[in-house]
Short mmCIF file of C-alpha atoms (C1' of nucleotides) in Angstrom, two decimals:
data_model
loop_
_atom_site.label_atom_id
_atom_site.label_comp_id
_atom_site.label_asym_id
_atom_site.label_seq_id
_atom_site.Cartn_x
_atom_site.Cartn_y
_atom_site.Cartn_z
CA MET A 1007 -40.25 84.85 -64.90
CA VAL A 1008 -37.90 82.13 -65.98
CA ASP A 1009 -34.52 81.91 -64.38
CA PRO A 1010 -32.06 80.35 -66.84
CA VAL A 1011 -29.90 79.01 -64.05
CA LYS A 1012 -32.98 77.78 -62.25
CA THR A 1013 -31.93 75.65 -59.38
CA GLU A 1014 -34.23 77.49 -57.07
CA ASP A 1015 -37.54 75.73 -57.35
CA ALA A 1016 -36.10 72.21 -57.40
CA THR A 1017 -36.00 70.34 -54.15
CA ALA A 1018 -32.79 70.19 -52.19
CA ALA A 1019 -32.48 66.49 -52.98
CA ALA A 1020 -32.93 67.05 -56.73
CA ARG A 1021 -30.41 69.90 -56.74
CA LEU A 1022 -27.88 67.86 -54.83
CA GLN A 1023 -28.42 64.93 -57.19
CA ALA A 1024 -27.57 67.18 -60.12
CA VAL A 1025 -24.39 68.33 -58.39
CA LEU A 1026 -23.33 64.78 -57.61
CA GLU A 1027 -24.12 63.66 -61.15
CA GLN A 1028 -21.67 66.19 -62.44
CA ALA A 1029 -19.07 65.18 -59.89
CA LEU A 1030 -19.41 61.52 -60.83
CA LEU A 1031 -19.35 62.09 -64.57
CA SER A 1032 -16.38 64.42 -64.35
CA GLY A 1033 -14.37 61.74 -62.62
CA GLN A 1034 -14.36 63.13 -59.13
CA TRP A 1035 -14.10 59.54 -57.88
CA GLU A 1036 -12.60 56.70 -59.85
CA GLU A 1037 -14.54 53.85 -61.31
CA GLY A 1038 -15.47 51.34 -58.68
CA GLY A 1039 -14.01 53.68 -56.09
CA LYS A 1040 -15.62 54.36 -52.77
CA LEU A 1041 -17.41 57.59 -52.04
CA PRO A 1042 -17.29 59.21 -48.60
CA THR A 1043 -19.81 57.93 -46.08
CA GLU A 1044 -23.31 59.33 -46.07
CA ARG A 1045 -22.63 61.26 -42.90
CA ALA A 1046 -19.48 62.79 -44.37
CA LEU A 1047 -21.24 63.73 -47.61
CA SER A 1048 -24.22 65.26 -45.86
CA LEU A 1049 -21.84 67.31 -43.75
CA GLU A 1050 -19.80 68.36 -46.79
CA TYR A 1051 -22.83 69.49 -48.79
CA GLY A 1052 -24.63 70.95 -45.83
CA VAL A 1053 -27.78 68.86 -45.94
CA ALA A 1054 -29.36 66.31 -43.64
CA ARG A 1055 -28.55 62.67 -44.18
CA ASN A 1056 -32.15 62.01 -45.19
CA THR A 1057 -31.87 64.54 -47.97
CA LEU A 1058 -28.55 63.23 -49.16
CA ARG A 1059 -30.01 59.74 -49.24
CA ARG A 1060 -32.81 60.81 -51.56
CA ALA A 1061 -30.20 62.22 -53.91
CA LEU A 1062 -28.29 58.92 -53.75
CA ASP A 1063 -31.54 57.05 -54.42
CA GLY A 1064 -31.80 58.86 -57.74
CA LEU A 1065 -28.18 58.19 -58.65
CA GLU A 1066 -28.62 54.52 -57.81
CA ARG A 1067 -31.65 54.26 -60.11
CA LEU A 1068 -29.58 55.82 -62.88
CA GLY A 1069 -26.98 53.14 -62.28
CA LEU A 1070 -24.27 55.64 -61.44
CA ILE A 1071 -23.56 54.28 -57.97
CA GLU A 1072 -23.90 51.07 -56.00
CA ARG A 1073 -24.63 50.89 -52.31
CA HIS A 1074 -23.88 48.10 -49.85
CA VAL A 1075 -24.86 47.93 -46.21
CA GLY A 1076 -21.84 47.96 -44.00
CA ARG A 1077 -19.47 48.63 -46.89
CA GLY A 1078 -20.28 51.95 -48.40
CA THR A 1079 -21.28 53.69 -51.60
CA PHE A 1080 -19.29 53.13 -54.77
CA ARG A 1081 -19.15 54.67 -58.20
CA SER A 1082 -20.31 52.05 -60.70
CA ALA A 1083 -17.74 50.55 -63.00
CA ALA A 1084 -18.42 51.76 -66.50
CA ARG A 1085 -19.69 48.71 -68.27
CA PRO A 1086 -20.17 48.93 -72.04
CA PRO A 1087 -23.51 48.10 -73.65
CA ALA A 1088 -22.98 44.48 -72.58
CA ALA A 1089 -25.21 41.57 -73.51
CA MET A 1090 -27.14 43.54 -76.08
CA GLU A 1091 -27.95 41.08 -78.82
CA GLU A 1092 -30.52 39.22 -76.76
CA GLU A 1093 -33.48 41.51 -76.47
CA ALA A 1094 -36.19 41.37 -73.94
CA LEU A 1095 -36.99 45.05 -74.06
CA SER A 1096 -33.41 46.06 -74.57
CA PRO A 1097 -32.49 49.70 -75.01
CA ALA A 1098 -31.46 48.88 -78.58
CA ALA A 1099 -34.93 47.55 -79.38
CA VAL A 1100 -36.63 50.58 -77.91
CA MET A 1101 -34.46 52.97 -79.90
CA GLU A 1102 -35.10 51.03 -83.08
CA CYS A 1103 -38.81 51.20 -82.41
CA ARG A 1104 -38.66 54.95 -81.88
CA LEU A 1105 -36.79 55.24 -85.16
CA ILE A 1106 -39.60 53.71 -87.16
CA LEU A 1107 -42.41 55.52 -85.34
CA GLU A 1108 -41.40 59.03 -84.42
CA PRO A 1109 -40.24 60.45 -87.77
CA GLU A 1110 -43.60 59.55 -89.32
CA LEU A 1111 -45.41 60.73 -86.24
CA ILE A 1112 -43.91 64.21 -86.34
CA ALA A 1113 -44.51 64.41 -90.07
CA LEU A 1114 -48.19 63.92 -89.38
CA ALA A 1115 -48.11 66.40 -86.52
CA VAL A 1116 -46.80 69.10 -88.85
CA THR A 1117 -50.07 69.15 -90.77
CA ARG A 1118 -52.24 69.35 -87.64
CA THR A 1119 -50.42 71.47 -85.08
CA THR A 1120 -52.41 74.27 -83.45
CA PRO A 1121 -51.04 77.34 -81.62
CA ALA A 1122 -51.86 75.57 -78.34
CA ASP A 1123 -49.75 72.59 -79.43
CA LEU A 1124 -46.85 74.89 -80.25
CA ALA A 1125 -47.16 76.59 -76.88
CA ARG A 1126 -46.92 73.20 -75.20
CA MET A 1127 -43.81 72.36 -77.21
CA ASP A 1128 -42.22 75.70 -76.31
CA GLU A 1129 -42.85 75.01 -72.65
CA CYS A 1130 -41.05 71.68 -72.97
CA LEU A 1131 -38.14 73.38 -74.72
CA ARG A 1132 -37.80 75.80 -71.81
CA GLY A 1133 -37.85 72.79 -69.51
CA THR A 1134 -35.01 71.05 -71.31
CA ASP A 1135 -33.06 74.30 -71.58
CA ASP A 1136 -33.32 75.02 -67.87
CA ALA A 1137 -33.00 71.48 -66.59
CA SER A 1138 -30.17 71.06 -64.11
CA GLY A 1139 -30.05 67.31 -63.55
CA LEU A 1140 -30.52 64.38 -65.88
CA LEU A 1141 -33.77 63.47 -64.20
CA GLU A 1142 -35.35 66.84 -64.88
CA PHE A 1143 -34.02 66.87 -68.43
CA GLU A 1144 -35.54 63.49 -69.17
CA HIS A 1145 -38.88 64.58 -67.78
CA TRP A 1146 -39.13 67.47 -70.23
CA ASP A 1147 -37.65 65.43 -73.05
CA ALA A 1148 -40.41 62.85 -72.63
CA ALA A 1149 -42.97 65.64 -72.37
CA LEU A 1150 -41.78 67.10 -75.67
CA HIS A 1151 -42.14 63.83 -77.52
CA ASP A 1152 -45.59 63.44 -75.98
CA ALA A 1153 -46.40 66.95 -77.22
CA PHE A 1154 -45.59 65.84 -80.77
CA ALA A 1155 -47.93 62.88 -80.34
CA LEU A 1156 -50.66 65.17 -79.01
CA ALA A 1157 -50.20 67.47 -82.00
CA THR A 1158 -51.24 64.71 -84.38
CA HIS A 1159 -54.73 65.04 -82.88
CA ASN A 1160 -55.15 61.35 -83.47
CA ALA A 1161 -56.22 59.26 -80.49
CA ALA A 1162 -54.84 56.03 -81.95
CA VAL A 1163 -51.43 57.57 -82.58
CA LEU A 1164 -51.39 59.08 -79.11
CA SER A 1165 -52.32 55.80 -77.51
CA MET A 1166 -49.57 54.01 -79.37
CA SER A 1167 -46.97 56.64 -78.56
CA ARG A 1168 -47.82 56.48 -74.88
CA SER A 1169 -47.71 52.73 -74.97
CA LEU A 1170 -44.14 53.05 -76.18
CA ALA A 1171 -43.41 55.62 -73.48
CA ARG A 1172 -44.50 53.12 -70.84
CA VAL A 1173 -42.29 50.48 -72.40
CA ARG A 1174 -39.39 52.90 -72.16
CA GLU A 1175 -39.96 53.27 -68.44
CA ARG A 1176 -39.67 49.53 -67.95
CA THR A 1177 -36.43 49.29 -69.88
CA ASP A 1178 -33.14 48.74 -68.17
CA TRP A 1179 -31.04 51.61 -69.44
CA GLY A 1180 -28.18 50.91 -67.06
CA GLN A 1181 -25.75 53.74 -67.47
CA LEU A 1182 -26.49 54.28 -71.12
CA LYS A 1183 -28.32 57.53 -70.54
CA ALA A 1184 -25.97 58.88 -67.93
CA ARG A 1185 -22.92 58.13 -70.07
CA GLY A 1186 -24.17 60.47 -72.76
CA ASP A 1187 -25.11 63.25 -70.39
CA THR A 1188 -22.25 65.61 -71.11
CA PRO A 1189 -22.65 69.33 -71.78
CA ARG A 1190 -21.62 68.74 -75.39
CA HIS A 1191 -24.17 65.97 -75.98
CA ARG A 1192 -26.91 67.79 -74.21
CA GLY A 1193 -26.20 70.85 -76.29
CA THR A 1194 -26.64 68.84 -79.46
CA LEU A 1195 -29.88 67.34 -78.19
CA GLN A 1196 -31.25 70.77 -77.40
CA GLU A 1197 -30.30 72.08 -80.82
CA GLN A 1198 -32.19 69.17 -82.35
CA HIS A 1199 -35.18 69.74 -80.10
CA HIS A 1200 -35.34 73.38 -81.12
CA ALA A 1201 -34.89 72.50 -84.79
CA MET A 1202 -37.77 70.03 -84.66
CA VAL A 1203 -40.17 72.48 -83.06
CA GLU A 1204 -39.07 75.14 -85.52
CA ALA A 1205 -39.75 72.80 -88.44
CA VAL A 1206 -43.20 72.10 -87.05
CA ARG A 1207 -43.85 75.81 -86.61
CA ARG A 1208 -42.90 76.45 -90.22
CA ARG A 1209 -44.92 73.46 -91.42
CA ASP A 1210 -41.84 71.98 -93.00
CA ARG A 1211 -42.83 68.36 -93.11
CA ASP A 1212 -39.69 66.90 -94.65
CA ARG A 1213 -37.38 68.85 -92.41
CA ALA A 1214 -39.31 67.77 -89.33
CA ARG A 1215 -39.06 64.13 -90.32
CA GLN A 1216 -35.40 64.42 -91.22
CA THR A 1217 -34.49 66.17 -87.98
CA MET A 1218 -36.35 63.66 -85.86
CA ARG A 1219 -34.58 60.84 -87.63
CA ALA A 1220 -31.20 62.46 -87.10
CA HIS A 1221 -32.11 63.07 -83.46
CA ILE A 1222 -32.88 59.43 -82.75
CA LEU A 1223 -29.86 58.23 -84.72
CA PHE A 1224 -27.69 60.57 -82.67
CA ILE A 1225 -28.98 59.14 -79.41
CA GLN A 1226 -28.50 55.63 -80.76
CA SER A 1227 -24.95 56.34 -81.77
CA TYR A 1228 -23.71 57.65 -78.45
CA MET A 1229 -25.54 54.98 -76.51
CA MET A 1230 -24.47 51.97 -78.48
CA GLY A 1231 -21.39 52.89 -80.39
CA GLU A 1232 -19.69 55.52 -78.24
CA MET B 865 -37.26 33.88 -52.72
CA VAL B 866 -39.80 36.50 -51.80
CA ASP B 867 -43.03 35.64 -50.11
CA PRO B 868 -45.59 38.26 -51.04
CA VAL B 869 -47.70 37.57 -47.97
CA LYS B 870 -44.83 37.74 -45.59
CA THR B 871 -45.20 41.00 -43.72
CA GLU B 872 -42.31 40.29 -41.44
CA ASP B 873 -39.30 41.38 -43.40
CA ALA B 874 -41.07 44.15 -45.28
CA THR B 875 -40.53 47.70 -44.18
CA ALA B 876 -43.11 49.39 -41.99
CA ALA B 877 -44.14 51.55 -44.93
CA ALA B 878 -44.67 48.57 -47.24
CA ARG B 879 -46.66 46.67 -44.62
CA LEU B 880 -48.85 49.68 -43.95
CA GLN B 881 -49.39 50.18 -47.67
CA ALA B 882 -50.70 46.62 -47.98
CA VAL B 883 -53.11 47.21 -45.08
CA LEU B 884 -54.37 50.45 -46.59
CA GLU B 885 -54.75 48.82 -50.00
CA GLN B 886 -57.08 46.27 -48.47
CA ALA B 887 -59.01 48.96 -46.64
CA LEU B 888 -59.42 50.99 -49.83
CA LEU B 889 -60.42 48.05 -52.00
CA SER B 890 -62.89 46.75 -49.43
CA GLY B 891 -64.70 50.05 -49.42
CA GLN B 892 -63.53 51.40 -46.11
CA TRP B 893 -63.96 54.88 -47.58
CA GLU B 894 -66.33 55.77 -50.39
CA GLU B 895 -65.24 56.66 -53.88
CA GLY B 896 -63.97 60.18 -54.03
CA GLY B 897 -64.35 60.38 -50.28
CA LYS B 898 -61.81 62.02 -48.04
CA LEU B 899 -59.48 59.99 -45.88
CA PRO B 900 -58.44 61.16 -42.43
CA THR B 901 -55.51 63.57 -42.28
CA GLU B 902 -52.00 62.22 -42.36
CA ARG B 903 -51.54 63.00 -38.69
CA ALA B 904 -54.73 61.17 -37.78
CA LEU B 905 -53.80 58.14 -39.88
CA SER B 906 -50.26 57.94 -38.54
CA LEU B 907 -51.69 58.07 -35.02
CA GLU B 908 -54.32 55.44 -35.79
CA TYR B 909 -51.85 53.01 -37.29
CA GLY B 910 -49.12 53.77 -34.81
CA VAL B 911 -46.42 54.96 -37.22
CA ALA B 912 -44.66 58.26 -37.81
CA ARG B 913 -46.04 60.60 -40.41
CA ASN B 914 -42.95 60.02 -42.57
CA THR B 915 -43.68 56.32 -42.67
CA LEU B 916 -47.35 56.82 -43.41
CA ARG B 917 -46.40 59.17 -46.23
CA ARG B 918 -44.23 56.56 -47.90
CA ALA B 919 -47.18 54.18 -47.82
CA LEU B 920 -49.40 56.88 -49.34
CA ASP B 921 -46.75 57.49 -52.02
CA GLY B 922 -47.15 53.91 -53.14
CA LEU B 923 -50.94 54.10 -53.13
CA GLU B 924 -50.80 57.31 -55.15
CA ARG B 925 -48.59 55.70 -57.79
CA LEU B 926 -51.08 52.85 -58.02
CA GLY B 927 -53.78 55.43 -58.65
CA LEU B 928 -55.78 54.37 -55.59
CA ILE B 929 -55.71 57.78 -53.94
CA GLU B 930 -55.28 61.42 -54.90
CA ARG B 931 -53.59 64.01 -52.73
CA HIS B 932 -54.07 67.76 -52.75
CA VAL B 933 -52.17 70.28 -50.68
CA GLY B 934 -54.44 72.05 -48.26
CA ARG B 935 -57.40 69.81 -49.05
CA GLY B 936 -56.54 66.30 -48.06
CA THR B 937 -56.20 62.77 -49.35
CA PHE B 938 -59.02 61.19 -51.31
CA ARG B 939 -59.90 57.76 -52.54
CA SER B 940 -59.83 57.80 -56.35
CA ALA B 941 -63.06 57.38 -58.25
CA ALA B 942 -63.46 53.76 -59.21
CA ARG B 943 -61.28 52.88 -62.12
CA PRO B 944 -59.75 49.50 -61.47
CA PRO B 945 -56.50 49.35 -63.36
CA ALA B 946 -54.57 52.04 -65.12
CA ALA B 947 -57.43 54.24 -66.14
CA MET B 948 -56.94 54.90 -69.81
CA GLU B 949 -59.42 56.97 -71.69
CA GLU B 950 -61.42 54.42 -73.58
CA GLU B 951 -62.96 56.84 -75.94
CA ALA B 952 -64.50 55.42 -79.04
CA LEU B 953 -61.75 55.75 -81.58
CA SER B 954 -62.70 56.78 -85.06
CA PRO B 955 -61.89 54.37 -87.88
CA ALA B 956 -60.19 57.23 -89.69
CA ALA B 957 -57.76 57.73 -86.79
CA VAL B 958 -56.91 54.05 -86.63
CA MET B 959 -56.26 53.83 -90.37
CA GLU B 960 -54.10 56.93 -90.23
CA CYS B 961 -52.12 55.40 -87.39
CA ARG B 962 -51.61 52.19 -89.33
CA LEU B 963 -50.40 54.26 -92.25
CA ILE B 964 -47.57 55.80 -90.28
CA LEU B 965 -46.57 52.61 -88.50
CA GLU B 966 -46.93 49.59 -90.74
CA PRO B 967 -44.92 50.62 -93.81
CA GLU B 968 -41.88 51.28 -91.61
CA LEU B 969 -42.58 48.14 -89.62
CA ILE B 970 -42.55 45.86 -92.63
CA ALA B 971 -39.44 47.60 -93.95
CA LEU B 972 -37.67 46.61 -90.76
CA ALA B 973 -39.09 43.10 -90.90
CA VAL B 974 -37.55 42.59 -94.34
CA THR B 975 -34.06 42.73 -92.88
CA ARG B 976 -34.82 40.27 -90.08
CA THR B 977 -37.23 37.69 -91.39
CA THR B 978 -36.33 34.04 -90.78
CA PRO B 979 -37.70 30.98 -92.61
CA ALA B 980 -39.96 30.36 -89.61
CA ASP B 981 -41.36 33.87 -89.96
CA LEU B 982 -42.03 33.28 -93.64
CA ALA B 983 -43.78 30.02 -92.87
CA ARG B 984 -46.06 31.82 -90.46
CA MET B 985 -46.87 34.43 -93.10
CA ASP B 986 -47.65 31.73 -95.67
CA GLU B 987 -50.03 30.10 -93.23
CA CYS B 988 -51.85 33.39 -92.81
CA LEU B 989 -52.04 33.80 -96.60
CA ARG B 990 -53.70 30.40 -96.89
CA GLY B 991 -56.09 31.52 -94.19
CA THR B 992 -57.14 34.63 -96.04
CA ASP B 993 -57.33 32.74 -99.33
CA ASP B 994 -59.60 30.06 -97.91
CA ALA B 995 -61.66 32.26 -95.61
CA SER B 996 -65.37 32.03 -96.26
CA GLY B 997 -66.88 34.68 -94.06
CA LEU B 998 -65.74 38.20 -93.18
CA LEU B 999 -65.00 37.19 -89.60
CA GLU B 1000 -62.62 34.44 -90.63
CA PHE B 1001 -60.96 36.69 -93.18
CA GLU B 1002 -60.34 39.36 -90.58
CA HIS B 1003 -58.87 36.85 -88.17
CA TRP B 1004 -56.21 35.78 -90.67
CA ASP B 1005 -55.71 39.34 -91.83
CA ALA B 1006 -54.90 40.42 -88.28
CA ALA B 1007 -52.66 37.37 -87.87
CA LEU B 1008 -50.71 38.33 -90.97
CA HIS B 1009 -50.05 41.83 -89.74
CA ASP B 1010 -48.98 40.36 -86.40
CA ALA B 1011 -46.63 38.04 -88.30
CA PHE B 1012 -44.95 41.07 -89.84
CA ALA B 1013 -44.51 42.56 -86.38
CA LEU B 1014 -43.07 39.28 -85.11
CA ALA B 1015 -40.63 39.21 -88.00
CA THR B 1016 -39.00 42.43 -86.79
CA HIS B 1017 -37.70 40.41 -83.82
CA ASN B 1018 -38.01 43.54 -81.78
CA ALA B 1019 -39.97 43.29 -78.53
CA ALA B 1020 -40.73 47.00 -78.41
CA VAL B 1021 -42.07 47.06 -81.96
CA LEU B 1022 -44.15 43.97 -81.30
CA SER B 1023 -45.56 45.45 -78.12
CA MET B 1024 -46.51 48.64 -79.94
CA SER B 1025 -48.06 46.80 -82.86
CA ARG B 1026 -50.18 44.70 -80.55
CA SER B 1027 -51.20 47.76 -78.61
CA LEU B 1028 -52.55 49.13 -81.87
CA ALA B 1029 -54.27 45.82 -82.59
CA ARG B 1030 -56.09 46.11 -79.27
CA VAL B 1031 -57.11 49.65 -80.12
CA ARG B 1032 -58.55 48.37 -83.38
CA GLU B 1033 -60.72 45.91 -81.48
CA ARG B 1034 -62.48 48.61 -79.54
CA THR B 1035 -63.08 50.80 -82.55
CA ASP B 1036 -66.54 51.39 -83.83
CA TRP B 1037 -66.27 50.29 -87.44
CA GLY B 1038 -69.99 50.42 -88.07
CA GLN B 1039 -70.63 48.98 -91.48
CA LEU B 1040 -67.39 50.25 -92.91
CA LYS B 1041 -65.78 46.85 -93.10
CA ALA B 1042 -68.86 45.04 -94.37
CA ARG B 1043 -69.38 47.60 -97.11
CA GLY B 1044 -66.01 46.83 -98.56
CA ASP B 1045 -66.39 43.07 -98.39
CA THR B 1046 -67.12 42.39 -102.01
CA PRO B 1047 -65.42 39.68 -104.08
CA ARG B 1048 -63.68 42.35 -106.10
CA HIS B 1049 -62.32 44.18 -103.06
CA ARG B 1050 -61.30 41.04 -101.30
CA GLY B 1051 -59.46 39.94 -104.40
CA THR B 1052 -57.45 43.14 -104.39
CA LEU B 1053 -56.62 42.73 -100.70
CA GLN B 1054 -55.38 39.21 -101.25
CA GLU B 1055 -53.22 40.30 -104.16
CA GLN B 1056 -51.68 42.91 -101.91
CA HIS B 1057 -51.17 40.44 -99.08
CA HIS B 1058 -49.36 38.05 -101.41
CA ALA B 1059 -47.30 40.89 -102.86
CA MET B 1060 -46.18 41.98 -99.41
CA VAL B 1061 -45.09 38.52 -98.33
CA GLU B 1062 -43.34 38.07 -101.64
CA ALA B 1063 -41.44 41.32 -101.18
CA VAL B 1064 -40.36 40.20 -97.72
CA ARG B 1065 -39.25 36.84 -99.09
CA ARG B 1066 -37.13 38.56 -101.72
CA ARG B 1067 -35.78 41.05 -99.19
CA ASP B 1068 -37.05 43.92 -101.28
CA ARG B 1069 -37.32 46.59 -98.66
CA ASP B 1070 -38.67 49.43 -100.77
CA ARG B 1071 -41.22 47.26 -102.50
CA ALA B 1072 -42.47 45.91 -99.17
CA ARG B 1073 -42.90 49.42 -97.81
CA GLN B 1074 -44.57 50.66 -100.96
CA THR B 1075 -46.98 47.75 -101.12
CA MET B 1076 -47.97 48.08 -97.50
CA ARG B 1077 -48.59 51.75 -98.00
CA ALA B 1078 -50.75 51.11 -101.04
CA HIS B 1079 -52.57 48.38 -99.13
CA ILE B 1080 -53.57 50.69 -96.28
CA LEU B 1081 -54.42 53.55 -98.62
CA PHE B 1082 -56.67 51.17 -100.56
CA ILE B 1083 -58.56 50.17 -97.41
CA GLN B 1084 -58.84 53.82 -96.42
CA SER B 1085 -60.21 54.78 -99.80
CA TYR B 1086 -63.02 52.29 -99.97
CA MET B 1087 -63.97 52.90 -96.36
CA MET B 1088 -63.99 56.64 -96.35
CA GLY B 1089 -64.45 57.75 -99.89
CA GLU B 1090 -66.76 55.88 -102.20
"C1'" DC C 251 -13.64 32.77 -33.44
"C1'" DT C 252 -15.31 36.69 -31.12
"C1'" DA C 253 -16.09 41.44 -30.29
"C1'" DA C 254 -15.95 46.06 -31.65
"C1'" DA C 255 -16.14 49.55 -35.09
"C1'" DT C 256 -17.95 51.15 -39.44
"C1'" DT C 257 -21.54 51.99 -42.78
"C1'" DT C 258 -25.94 51.81 -44.98
"C1'" DG C 259 -31.16 50.97 -43.99
"C1'" DT C 260 -35.21 52.34 -41.56
"C1'" DC C 261 -37.98 54.96 -38.60
"C1'" DC C 262 -39.17 58.64 -35.56
"C1'" DG C 263 -40.47 63.51 -33.89
"C1'" DT C 264 -40.22 68.24 -35.01
"C1'" DA C 265 -40.03 72.52 -37.66
"C1'" DT C 266 -41.04 75.17 -41.60
"C1'" DG C 267 -43.05 76.06 -46.23
"C1'" DT C 268 -47.01 76.34 -49.28
"C1'" DA C 269 -51.65 75.70 -51.02
"C1'" DT C 270 -56.55 75.45 -49.89
"C1'" DT C 271 -60.63 76.35 -47.32
"C1'" DA D 260 -57.17 86.75 -41.96
"C1'" DA D 261 -56.89 82.40 -39.83
"C1'" DA D 262 -57.11 77.54 -39.66
"C1'" DT D 263 -56.30 73.33 -42.04
"C1'" DA D 264 -53.49 69.96 -44.49
"C1'" DC D 265 -50.00 68.24 -47.50
"C1'" DA D 266 -44.75 68.96 -48.94
"C1'" DT D 267 -40.09 69.15 -47.59
"C1'" DA D 268 -36.16 69.11 -44.64
"C1'" DC D 269 -33.66 68.38 -40.36
"C1'" DG D 270 -31.38 65.72 -36.74
"C1'" DG D 271 -31.40 61.73 -33.83
"C1'" DA D 272 -31.87 56.78 -32.70
"C1'" DC D 273 -31.56 52.01 -33.53
"C1'" DA D 274 -31.17 47.90 -36.66
"C1'" DA D 275 -28.67 45.07 -40.06
"C1'" DA D 276 -24.67 43.93 -42.68
"C1'" DT D 277 -19.78 44.13 -43.27
"C1'" DT D 278 -15.15 44.83 -42.05
"C1'" DT D 279 -11.51 45.03 -38.80
"C1'" DA D 280 -8.96 44.15 -34.45
#
DNA sequence: CTAAATTTGTCCGTATGTATT
DNA sequence: AAATACATACGGACAAATTTA
């Protein structure tokens, strides 16, 4: 049913993107250094140039690489949070907003969750567990938080939560997300995800709120601080 | 400098998307109606199927069309922008949502409030004090809560708070508000408003949160109960 | 300064997979 | 069971920008 290694059903481009993500984050090329040409990479990984380019498109959106016509493709220089104080939908503002909303949101969800809600959460947990690339992980991560909002069975809360989700999509995360995407960090995130769902399942309101708060603080810390 | 009308430097896909947008919006195909197949369209517009598909990708993201494997491509049923479910929200849901958001919001505002923010709050207090009718009172009441959101100096929080304010506007309150508009009730509300601003002024985080919570619970109680 | 080589950007035509009718 | 139609991938060609000779 569910293959834990699951790289089968993803598209070739998505799978290749996950591979390249790992290569970039593990220092395969140095910061600011030039990657091989598209033709060389497509040959090396055994895919068509079109397919490779879709993978690069994803990496570019994550801010992991930069591409220049006539020059080549380069690994982005790791720039720290940079210019954070001035907010116009800064990552810091979004995280702060999540911190004041989501712990209370999940606390409300605890008192309302139905078996169907729990099933939806479990599905999201499987998604985050099996995710290969950062893109896929984030998809299921967002779905899980939406599942918590759904479990409040409150249309106003859901509307507000989704409004925040849309704001998140318009935020310039730069490399902040990718920087934290190490096996160790992702392991911690998954533990927290499981702990939150477990707290909801056991109707432990305080634990759910506490775990959510710790979860968001953890993300904050490795994004901003290091 | 980007000229939005300029179809010269745009890619073939982007130009075609603009043409198809016009065709869709001008009623070239009926709502829910089926468009020609991708092969037929690419032939008609003289582009490769790949190119046509990129144009359709854009239209799909805009919600103008829906695509189904094996069935075809269809013009979406008329829903101008970003079809959100505008169900009539229950007053109970809105109050519950305010209860989980606003106490944390004002707690954050306490740590950020500037003299200008306080001046704005004082102006709103005068408004509620002097208000004659219910309409005027509600205007300044909403303005005060918006002032708290502004005082967080967090764009994401402000955006979310205003999203909730818009939800409140399309809520069917029936006579719930009018029922509670007695001199006695309004006196209590004003006391609470003053207490909240005072707590913010004195940077008393816990008291601000507590007062806000009591404020919302009070409104809930006389709307729902009694 | 010019011309050629390199590299990414865009588009095309075709083949195969998968879901629906 | 077969035809239809979208989804994905491949390889090739040319254009545009940059670097190099």
